[in-house]
Amino acid sequence: GAVVSQHPSWVICKSGTSVKIECRSLDFQATTMFWYRQFPKQSLMLMATSNEGSKATYEQGVEKDKFLINHASLTLSTLTVTSAHPEDSSFYICSARTSGALYEQYFGPGTRLTVT
Amino acid sequence: DQQVKQNSPSLSVQEGRISILNCDYTNSMFDYFLWYKKYPAEGPTFLISISSIKDKNEDGRFTVFLNKSAKHLSLHIVPSQPGDSAVYFCAASAFSSGNTPLVFGKGTRLSVIA
């Protein structure tokens, strides 16, 4: 149980275009989903927290107009990188939190974005 | 200010021996701690967790120890296997404070040598 999927697993796009990444909790309802970004040999950097049906909370330094997050249902959150630039190339990982006693986060497999 | 610190970026251990990965934290509000394992180009996989009401939690080859007074936790893997080679992230949360996100350390790359 507690499987989180991401789609696509990798994407290459041209500078100036937008890319949408989907995150789904497959076998549980996720009241909260998180989006992380990881640069090579660096830690996971939290970008934003999204609760189902409400606006995402962005971490300091993360442009909310550039990284659009939608959490429309208890099993789906999307991250749209708008007007992508080469410096947005990174590994994006989502995670979903289950409600209940343990509050553990389960991570998706990640999406490798390359902007050319 | 890094609230969760993993001071050893890498660790090499012989197969069959014990691997000890360390983690320190500064925020006294943290009351729930987790260890994740991550392979390149994959998402982190949950390994084991511990609540602040405990000082030890064991699951198979993995044991996590928590020393609240020192704000220190460690993950012990015994015996270490080549398949354990990965990056291990320590994470902490102020669970009782509400829906707070996990705070991650920078990770320790474990290499288990056959």
Short mmCIF file of C-alpha atoms in Angstrom, two decimals:
data_model
loop_
_atom_site.label_atom_id
_atom_site.label_comp_id
_atom_site.label_asym_id
_atom_site.label_seq_id
_atom_site.Cartn_x
_atom_site.Cartn_y
_atom_site.Cartn_z
CA GLY A 1 0.00 0.00 0.00
CA ALA A 2 0.80 3.71 0.10
CA VAL A 3 1.92 4.03 -3.52
CA VAL A 4 2.50 7.40 -5.10
CA SER A 5 2.96 7.74 -8.82
CA GLN A 6 4.30 10.59 -10.91
CA HIS A 7 3.90 11.29 -14.57
CA PRO A 8 5.90 11.81 -16.64
CA SER A 9 9.04 10.23 -15.25
CA TRP A 10 11.17 12.41 -17.47
CA VAL A 11 10.50 15.29 -19.82
CA ILE A 12 12.55 17.49 -22.10
CA CYS A 13 11.10 20.81 -23.10
CA LYS A 14 12.21 23.97 -24.84
CA SER A 15 12.89 27.15 -22.98
CA GLY A 16 9.75 29.26 -22.63
CA THR A 17 7.29 26.40 -22.70
CA SER A 18 5.26 25.05 -19.78
CA VAL A 19 5.37 21.56 -18.35
CA LYS A 20 2.82 19.82 -16.15
CA ILE A 21 3.77 17.06 -13.74
CA GLU A 22 1.11 14.87 -12.14
CA CYS A 23 1.30 13.24 -8.75
CA ARG A 24 -1.23 10.60 -7.74
CA SER A 25 -1.78 8.62 -4.57
CA LEU A 26 -2.91 5.27 -5.91
CA ASP A 27 -4.30 3.45 -2.92
CA PHE A 28 -4.96 6.05 -0.28
CA GLN A 29 -6.39 9.49 0.12
CA ALA A 30 -3.82 12.19 0.55
CA THR A 31 -5.10 15.23 2.37
CA THR A 32 -1.73 16.87 1.91
CA MET A 33 0.78 16.64 -0.89
CA PHE A 34 4.25 18.12 -1.01
CA TRP A 35 6.45 19.08 -3.91
CA TYR A 36 10.21 18.85 -3.61
CA ARG A 37 13.07 19.68 -5.87
CA GLN A 38 16.46 18.04 -5.76
CA PHE A 39 19.63 19.29 -7.35
CA PRO A 40 22.51 16.86 -7.89
CA LYS A 41 24.13 15.80 -4.61
CA GLN A 42 21.83 18.08 -2.65
CA SER A 43 19.04 17.48 -0.20
CA LEU A 44 15.38 17.53 -0.99
CA MET A 45 14.21 21.13 -1.02
CA LEU A 46 10.57 21.62 -0.16
CA MET A 47 8.91 23.86 -2.70
CA ALA A 48 5.31 23.91 -1.54
CA THR A 49 2.67 22.18 0.51
CA SER A 50 -0.78 21.68 -0.89
CA ASN A 51 -3.93 20.70 0.89
CA GLU A 52 -6.85 19.35 -1.08
CA GLY A 53 -9.22 22.09 -2.12
CA SER A 54 -7.12 25.00 -0.92
CA LYS A 55 -4.28 27.11 -2.23
CA ALA A 56 -0.76 25.79 -1.91
CA THR A 57 1.65 27.21 0.62
CA TYR A 58 4.96 28.04 -0.98
CA GLU A 59 8.33 28.06 0.72
CA GLN A 60 10.35 31.22 0.80
CA GLY A 61 12.10 31.88 -2.48
CA VAL A 62 9.77 29.72 -4.57
CA GLU A 63 7.87 31.72 -7.19
CA LYS A 64 4.22 30.74 -6.98
CA ASP A 65 3.47 32.24 -10.39
CA LYS A 66 6.16 30.11 -11.94
CA PHE A 67 5.41 26.86 -10.15
CA LEU A 68 1.66 26.46 -10.23
CA ILE A 69 0.29 23.81 -7.93
CA ASN A 70 -3.22 22.42 -8.04
CA HIS A 71 -4.55 19.85 -5.60
CA ALA A 72 -8.00 19.26 -7.01
CA SER A 73 -8.75 15.94 -5.38
CA LEU A 74 -7.60 13.69 -2.57
CA THR A 75 -5.58 11.61 -5.02
CA LEU A 76 -4.17 14.12 -7.49
CA SER A 77 -1.89 17.11 -7.35
CA THR A 78 -0.24 18.80 -10.31
CA LEU A 79 2.82 21.00 -10.60
CA THR A 80 3.08 23.20 -13.68
CA VAL A 81 6.40 24.81 -14.43
CA THR A 82 5.48 27.86 -16.49
CA SER A 83 7.82 29.51 -18.98
CA ALA A 84 10.53 27.03 -18.14
CA HIS A 85 14.18 28.04 -18.33
CA PRO A 86 17.32 25.89 -18.26
CA GLU A 87 17.85 26.71 -14.58
CA ASP A 88 14.53 24.98 -13.85
CA SER A 89 16.09 21.70 -14.95
CA SER A 90 15.98 19.49 -11.91
CA PHE A 91 14.51 16.39 -10.34
CA TYR A 92 11.02 17.09 -9.01
CA ILE A 93 9.55 14.74 -6.44
CA CYS A 94 6.10 14.76 -4.92
CA SER A 95 5.01 13.12 -1.74
CA ALA A 96 1.68 12.46 -0.13
CA ARG A 97 0.78 12.29 3.48
CA THR A 98 -1.77 9.94 4.93
CA SER A 99 -4.00 11.01 7.72
CA GLY A 100 -3.81 8.91 10.81
CA ALA A 101 -1.47 8.20 13.64
CA LEU A 102 1.85 7.95 11.88
CA TYR A 103 1.70 10.83 9.41
CA GLU A 104 4.35 9.31 7.24
CA GLN A 105 5.06 10.76 3.84
CA TYR A 106 5.24 8.52 0.81
CA PHE A 107 7.19 9.69 -2.16
CA GLY A 108 6.66 9.42 -5.85
CA PRO A 109 9.44 8.18 -8.13
CA GLY A 110 10.29 11.68 -9.28
CA THR A 111 10.28 13.52 -12.59
CA ARG A 112 13.47 14.55 -14.33
CA LEU A 113 12.91 17.85 -16.13
CA THR A 114 15.42 19.07 -18.68
CA VAL A 115 14.88 22.47 -20.26
CA THR A 116 16.90 23.10 -23.39
CA ASP B 1 19.88 27.59 9.44
CA GLN B 2 19.80 23.87 8.91
CA GLN B 3 17.48 22.24 11.37
CA VAL B 4 18.41 18.68 10.45
CA LYS B 5 22.05 17.89 9.92
CA GLN B 6 23.77 14.86 8.56
CA ASN B 7 27.40 15.74 8.97
CA SER B 8 28.85 12.78 7.12
CA PRO B 9 28.27 13.10 3.39
CA SER B 10 29.51 9.57 2.78
CA LEU B 11 30.26 6.31 4.56
CA SER B 12 31.89 3.08 3.39
CA VAL B 13 31.29 -0.18 5.20
CA GLN B 14 32.32 -3.76 4.56
CA GLU B 15 29.57 -6.21 3.75
CA GLY B 16 28.33 -7.98 6.88
CA ARG B 17 29.48 -5.20 9.20
CA ILE B 18 27.33 -2.60 10.92
CA SER B 19 26.53 0.71 9.23
CA ILE B 20 25.82 3.63 11.54
CA LEU B 21 24.35 6.78 10.04
CA ASN B 22 24.02 9.81 12.26
CA CYS B 23 21.67 12.74 12.32
CA ASP B 24 21.43 15.80 14.55
CA TYR B 25 18.60 18.28 14.87
CA THR B 26 18.22 21.68 16.44
CA ASN B 27 14.48 22.25 16.66
CA SER B 28 13.17 21.03 20.00
CA MET B 29 9.64 20.97 18.54
CA PHE B 30 10.50 17.99 16.38
CA ASP B 31 8.78 14.93 17.76
CA TYR B 32 8.76 12.48 14.90
CA PHE B 33 11.76 11.28 12.94
CA LEU B 34 12.09 9.21 9.80
CA TRP B 35 14.79 7.67 7.69
CA TYR B 36 14.49 7.40 3.94
CA LYS B 37 16.64 5.57 1.44
CA LYS B 38 17.12 6.97 -2.03
CA TYR B 39 18.62 5.54 -5.20
CA PRO B 40 19.69 7.86 -8.03
CA ALA B 41 16.82 9.16 -10.16
CA GLU B 42 14.22 7.62 -7.86
CA GLY B 43 12.03 8.99 -5.11
CA PRO B 44 12.94 8.34 -1.48
CA THR B 45 11.66 5.15 0.09
CA PHE B 46 10.51 5.15 3.68
CA LEU B 47 12.65 2.92 5.90
CA ILE B 48 11.85 3.38 9.53
CA SER B 49 10.54 6.01 11.91
CA ILE B 50 10.54 6.82 15.59
CA SER B 51 8.39 8.96 17.79
CA SER B 52 9.93 11.12 20.49
CA ILE B 53 8.23 9.02 23.16
CA LYS B 54 10.56 6.17 22.28
CA ASP B 55 14.31 5.86 22.24
CA LYS B 56 14.58 2.85 19.98
CA ASN B 57 12.67 1.29 17.13
CA GLU B 58 13.69 -1.85 15.36
CA ASP B 59 12.58 -3.35 12.05
CA GLY B 60 14.57 -6.28 10.79
CA ARG B 61 18.12 -5.19 10.02
CA PHE B 62 17.29 -1.55 10.69
CA THR B 63 17.26 0.07 14.11
CA VAL B 64 16.82 3.73 14.86
CA PHE B 65 18.01 5.19 18.14
CA LEU B 66 16.87 8.54 19.47
CA ASN B 67 18.67 10.57 22.12
CA LYS B 68 16.38 13.52 22.82
CA SER B 69 18.66 15.24 25.29
CA ALA B 70 21.44 15.29 22.70
CA LYS B 71 19.01 15.95 19.83
CA HIS B 72 20.63 13.10 18.01
CA LEU B 73 19.41 10.05 16.20
CA SER B 74 21.15 7.26 14.41
CA LEU B 75 20.26 4.50 12.01
CA HIS B 76 21.98 1.15 12.43
CA ILE B 77 21.99 -1.39 9.65
CA VAL B 78 23.27 -4.81 10.54
CA PRO B 79 24.42 -6.79 8.75
CA SER B 80 25.08 -4.38 5.90
CA GLN B 81 24.47 -5.70 2.40
CA PRO B 82 25.61 -4.38 -1.00
CA GLY B 83 21.98 -3.60 -1.84
CA ASP B 84 21.96 -1.14 1.04
CA SER B 85 24.24 1.16 -0.95
CA ALA B 86 22.21 4.33 -1.44
CA VAL B 87 21.77 7.81 -0.03
CA TYR B 88 20.06 7.88 3.34
CA PHE B 89 18.09 10.93 4.41
CA CYS B 90 17.12 11.74 7.94
CA ALA B 91 13.88 13.72 8.28
CA ALA B 92 12.05 15.31 11.16
CA SER B 93 8.62 16.70 11.79
CA ALA B 94 6.84 18.63 14.51
CA PHE B 95 3.94 16.23 14.24
CA SER B 96 2.06 17.37 17.31
CA SER B 97 2.16 20.96 16.05
CA GLY B 98 -0.07 20.09 13.15
CA ASN B 99 0.31 19.45 9.47
CA THR B 100 3.95 20.42 9.20
CA PRO B 101 6.16 19.18 6.37
CA LEU B 102 9.18 17.01 6.88
CA VAL B 103 12.54 18.71 7.16
CA PHE B 104 15.32 16.74 5.54
CA GLY B 105 19.01 16.51 6.15
CA LYS B 106 21.42 16.60 3.23
CA GLY B 107 21.84 12.86 3.18
CA THR B 108 24.65 10.39 3.69
CA ARG B 109 25.81 8.22 0.83
CA LEU B 110 26.39 4.69 2.09
CA SER B 111 28.59 2.34 0.11
CA VAL B 112 28.63 -1.28 1.20
CA ILE B 113 31.66 -3.03 -0.15
CA ALA B 114 31.45 -6.71 -0.93
#
